[in-house]
Amino acid sequence: MDFKWNKLFIISILEISLVLTSCKKESDTVIYVPTSETITIDSSVAYKEPFRPQFHFSPEKKWMNDPNGMVFYKGTYHLFYQYYPEDIVWGPMHWGHATSTDLIHWKHKKIALFPDKLGLIFSGSAVVDIDNTSGLGTKENPPMIAIFTYHDMEGEKAGKTDYQTQGLAYSLDEGETWAKYEKNPIISNLVLKDFRDPKVFWNETTKIWNMVLVAGDHAKFYTSKNLINWTLESEFGKNIGAHGGVWECPDIFKLKVDDSNEEKWVLLISINPGAPNGGSGTQYFIGDFDGKSFKTTQKDIKWIDNGADNYAGVTYNNAPENKRIFIGWMSNWSYARDTPTKNWRSAMTIPRELSLAKINGDYTLKSVPVEQFQKQRTTAFSKDKITLKANQKTTIDYANLNQSEVQLNAKNENLKLVFFNDVKDSLVINYDEKGKTFAIDRRHSGLVSFEKSFGEKIHHTKTSNIVSETINYQIIMDWSSIEIFLNGGVYSFTEQIFPNKPYTKLIIQSDENQEIKNLTINKIKGVW
Ligand code: FRU
């Protein structure tokens, strides 16, 4: 081969490869978002430990599960929760306590309820007895009343079947200190192994106290004039809904259907196991409640959240402006004890406002982060429009996606979002328009092998209620969780994640031509 040709050959190869590289550059875009964000991790400092949520509620230390006793009173949101102060695994249950004036910043309070000779303190609810119907306070100083389940461990060990009863405690200083009602239990067991998690509320229509609790495979409804003596009115659910596991943590409330004057009652029932993506999940029924019994014509099974990690969620009593505010436990009994955190275990979801819509003639419970959450945002990056050719990628390089909110509108076509870091952890979410499914793949999202089922499968959800031409995506990511809301919460997905390092790249792509509008990345201020 003559030298000149050879040189030419080399040049043309170089040219071709230059052209090829520039082609690649032209089609795939990288947008670098400068930020002064620094991430401090220090295992010895509370709220700086690896995986510690920066803007979600988590206990300062030790184990937490269900939210309990959620009540708003005199400007303060009370959040009680299932708490074991001695270890980071489930143990003898207490009620931990925290308060907030905005549902975002929380103050830790003293433990509210301790186990006693009747048993451990399982889940339940709280009300303010404004008219002092119980006689436990005065009209001038109405008592705050907690109604919860006593779980008698000794009884359970002895093989009895009546070891769960309902107890009452009251506070005359707005939840600071509590006394147990001396004639507890207020409802004895009906010889039912599972008999728990009372939700009590004032029924404005019938002017009486209502309670719903669960008994294995169904819910029981009660009424009371004084919160102490209860009358069993009806049962619901034996042959309706999902029954893959025992029923737990019920709630019932009324909502107006969007854009109409119609009102419907929503019954929430958590079940474990039996959720669509494995383990624990919360189903709901839409129907009517006359103060005594709940009826529904619903045939299908509906879930409040289709991710793997939103369980035992219930709503606030007396929230301002008649809002229905929900908080769930961001975990799943399949691996709650195994997640790789050290000083504490688990967190709550972002508080969410619930509403009801009719889509395709079907009632749908929607949830979105409460509006107070907006105050935590500052815009780090925004772009009006990104046009993507099929399989073309836009990568946003941003130092800490694990404390961010991503919002965008995309055509109702395939969209794939990949959260990625330099140790190659990747969390993939994929909306598939043709199959009408939404998928979350956390199999390679970071630490997953602490328990077999955690990273075993891609989680798929049918999204037949996405009927719009463009889809709004709202994605909130904290250090160890992702919460996704589609079209204003028509679908929501909550999942835990444990990336080895924060995700620093968001890759946006599609297998079709796609158009992204109003892409925003917000930094979320920490609250601790
Ligand atoms: C739900 C649950 C409740 C029970 C509590 C015990 O997660 O199993 O049914 O009251 O946890 O901690």
Coordinates of C-alpha atoms in Angstrom, one line a residue, residues 175-377:
G175 CA -51.5 15.9 73.4
E176 CA -48.5 16.7 75.6
T177 CA -49.4 14.1 78.3
W178 CA -51.8 11.2 78.3
A179 CA -53.8 9.2 80.8
K180 CA -55.3 5.8 80.0
Y181 CA -59.1 5.5 80.6
E182 CA -59.4 3.5 83.8
K183 CA -62.1 1.1 82.6
N184 CA -60.2 0.0 79.5
P185 CA -60.8 -1.9 77.3
I186 CA -63.8 0.0 75.9
I187 CA -64.5 -2.8 73.3
S188 CA -63.7 -6.3 74.3
N189 CA -62.8 -8.9 71.8
L190 CA -65.5 -11.0 70.0
V191 CA -63.2 -14.0 69.9
L192 CA -61.5 -12.9 66.7
K193 CA -57.8 -13.3 66.2
D194 CA -57.5 -10.0 64.2
F195 CA -59.5 -7.2 65.6
R196 CA -57.8 -3.9 65.4
D197 CA -56.9 -0.4 64.1
P198 CA -60.0 1.6 65.0
K199 CA -60.5 4.8 63.1
V200 CA -62.9 7.2 64.9
F201 CA -64.5 10.4 63.6
W202 CA -67.3 12.7 64.2
N203 CA -70.1 12.2 61.6
E204 CA -71.3 15.7 60.8
T205 CA -74.5 14.3 59.0
T206 CA -75.7 11.9 61.7
K207 CA -74.2 13.9 64.6
I208 CA -72.7 10.8 66.2
W209 CA -69.3 9.3 66.7
N210 CA -68.4 6.6 64.2
M211 CA -65.7 3.9 64.3
V212 CA -64.5 1.6 61.7
L213 CA -62.1 -1.2 62.6
V214 CA -61.0 -4.4 60.9
A215 CA -61.5 -8.0 61.8
G216 CA -59.4 -10.3 59.5
D217 CA -61.4 -10.3 56.3
H218 CA -63.9 -7.5 56.9
A219 CA -64.5 -4.1 58.4
K220 CA -66.9 -3.4 61.3
F221 CA -68.8 -0.2 61.8
Y222 CA -69.8 1.2 65.2
T223 CA -71.6 4.3 66.6
S224 CA -71.2 6.0 69.9
K225 CA -72.6 9.1 71.7
N226 CA -69.7 9.4 74.1
L227 CA -66.6 7.7 72.6
I228 CA -66.7 5.1 75.4
N229 CA -69.8 2.9 74.8
W230 CA -69.9 1.6 71.3
T231 CA -72.7 -0.2 69.3
L232 CA -71.8 -2.5 66.5
E233 CA -73.9 -1.5 63.5
S234 CA -72.7 -3.5 60.5
E235 CA -70.0 -5.3 58.6
F236 CA -68.5 -4.9 55.2
G237 CA -66.2 -6.7 52.9
K238 CA -66.2 -10.5 53.4
N239 CA -66.6 -11.2 49.7
I240 CA -65.6 -7.9 48.2
G241 CA -62.2 -6.5 47.2
A242 CA -58.7 -7.9 47.6
H243 CA -58.2 -10.6 50.2
G244 CA -54.7 -11.7 49.6
G245 CA -53.9 -11.0 53.3
V246 CA -55.4 -9.8 56.5
W247 CA -57.3 -6.4 56.5
E248 CA -55.6 -3.6 58.4
C249 CA -55.8 0.1 59.2
P250 CA -59.2 1.2 57.8
D251 CA -60.3 4.7 57.2
I252 CA -63.6 6.2 55.9
F253 CA -64.4 9.7 54.7
K254 CA -66.6 11.7 52.4
L255 CA -65.3 13.5 49.3
K256 CA -67.0 15.6 46.6
V257 CA -66.5 14.3 43.1
D258 CA -64.5 16.9 41.0
D259 CA -66.6 19.2 38.8
S260 CA -69.9 18.0 40.3
N261 CA -72.0 18.2 43.4
E262 CA -72.0 14.5 43.9
E263 CA -70.5 13.2 47.2
K264 CA -69.2 9.7 47.7
W265 CA -67.6 7.9 50.7
V266 CA -64.2 6.4 50.4
L267 CA -63.2 3.4 52.5
L268 CA -59.5 2.6 52.7
I269 CA -58.3 -0.8 53.7
S270 CA -54.7 -1.9 53.9
I271 CA -53.9 -5.5 53.3
N272 CA -50.8 -7.5 53.9
P273 CA -49.8 -9.5 51.9
G274 CA -51.7 -9.3 48.6
A275 CA -50.7 -6.0 47.1
P276 CA -50.3 -5.9 43.3
N277 CA -46.6 -5.5 43.4
G278 CA -46.1 -7.9 46.4
G279 CA -46.5 -7.6 50.1
S280 CA -48.3 -4.7 51.7
G281 CA -50.7 -2.3 49.9
T282 CA -53.8 -0.1 50.4
Q283 CA -57.0 -0.7 48.5
Y284 CA -60.0 1.5 48.4
F285 CA -63.7 1.3 47.9
I286 CA -66.0 4.1 46.7
G287 CA -69.6 3.9 47.9
D288 CA -72.2 5.3 50.3
F289 CA -72.3 5.4 54.1
D290 CA -75.4 6.3 56.0
G291 CA -73.6 6.4 59.4
K292 CA -74.4 2.8 60.0
S293 CA -73.4 0.7 57.0
F294 CA -71.2 1.1 53.9
K295 CA -72.4 -0.1 50.5
T296 CA -70.7 -0.2 47.1
T297 CA -71.4 -1.3 43.6
Q298 CA -67.7 -1.3 42.8
K299 CA -66.5 -4.5 41.1
D300 CA -62.8 -3.9 40.4
I301 CA -60.0 -3.7 43.0
K302 CA -58.5 -0.2 43.3
W303 CA -55.3 0.8 45.0
I304 CA -54.5 4.2 46.4
D305 CA -50.8 3.9 45.3
N306 CA -49.3 1.4 42.9
G307 CA -45.8 1.5 44.2
A308 CA -44.4 -1.1 46.6
D309 CA -44.0 1.3 49.6
N310 CA -47.1 3.0 50.8
Y311 CA -48.8 1.1 53.5
A312 CA -51.2 1.6 56.5
G313 CA -52.0 5.2 55.3
V314 CA -54.9 7.0 56.9
T315 CA -56.2 10.6 56.9
Y316 CA -56.4 13.6 59.3
N317 CA -59.4 14.3 61.4
N318 CA -60.5 18.0 61.4
A319 CA -57.9 19.2 58.8
P320 CA -58.5 22.9 57.8
E321 CA -60.8 23.8 54.9
N322 CA -62.3 20.3 55.0
K323 CA -59.2 19.0 53.2
R324 CA -58.6 15.2 53.2
I325 CA -54.9 14.8 54.1
F326 CA -53.3 11.4 53.9
I327 CA -50.0 10.0 55.2
G328 CA -48.8 6.5 54.6
W329 CA -45.9 4.5 56.0
M330 CA -43.3 4.3 53.3
S331 CA -42.4 0.7 53.6
N332 CA -43.6 -2.9 53.1
W333 CA -43.8 -5.7 55.6
S334 CA -42.0 -7.9 53.1
Y335 CA -38.7 -6.2 53.9
A336 CA -39.4 -3.4 56.4
R337 CA -37.0 -5.0 58.9
D338 CA -34.2 -5.5 56.4
T339 CA -33.7 -2.1 54.8
P340 CA -30.1 -0.9 55.1
T341 CA -30.4 2.0 57.5
K342 CA -28.6 2.0 60.9
N343 CA -30.0 4.3 63.6
W344 CA -33.6 4.5 62.5
R345 CA -36.0 2.6 60.3
S346 CA -38.4 3.9 57.8
A347 CA -40.2 7.2 56.9
M348 CA -43.6 8.5 56.1
T349 CA -44.8 9.5 52.6
I350 CA -45.1 13.2 51.8
P351 CA -48.5 14.3 53.2
R352 CA -50.9 14.2 50.4
E353 CA -54.2 15.8 49.6
L354 CA -56.9 13.4 48.4
S355 CA -59.6 14.1 45.9
L356 CA -62.1 12.1 43.9
A357 CA -62.6 12.3 40.1
K358 CA -64.7 10.4 37.6
I359 CA -62.7 9.2 34.7
N360 CA -64.2 7.0 32.0
G361 CA -67.3 6.8 34.2
D362 CA -65.1 5.3 37.0
Y363 CA -64.5 6.9 40.4
T364 CA -60.8 7.4 40.9
L365 CA -59.1 8.5 44.2
K366 CA -56.3 11.0 43.4
S367 CA -53.5 12.1 45.6
V368 CA -51.0 14.9 45.3
P369 CA -48.4 16.4 47.7
V370 CA -50.0 19.0 50.0
E371 CA -49.7 22.5 48.8
Q372 CA -47.4 23.5 51.7
F373 CA -44.8 21.3 50.0
Q374 CA -44.4 23.9 47.3
K375 CA -42.6 26.2 49.7
Q376 CA -39.7 23.8 49.9
R377 CA -38.9 24.2 46.2

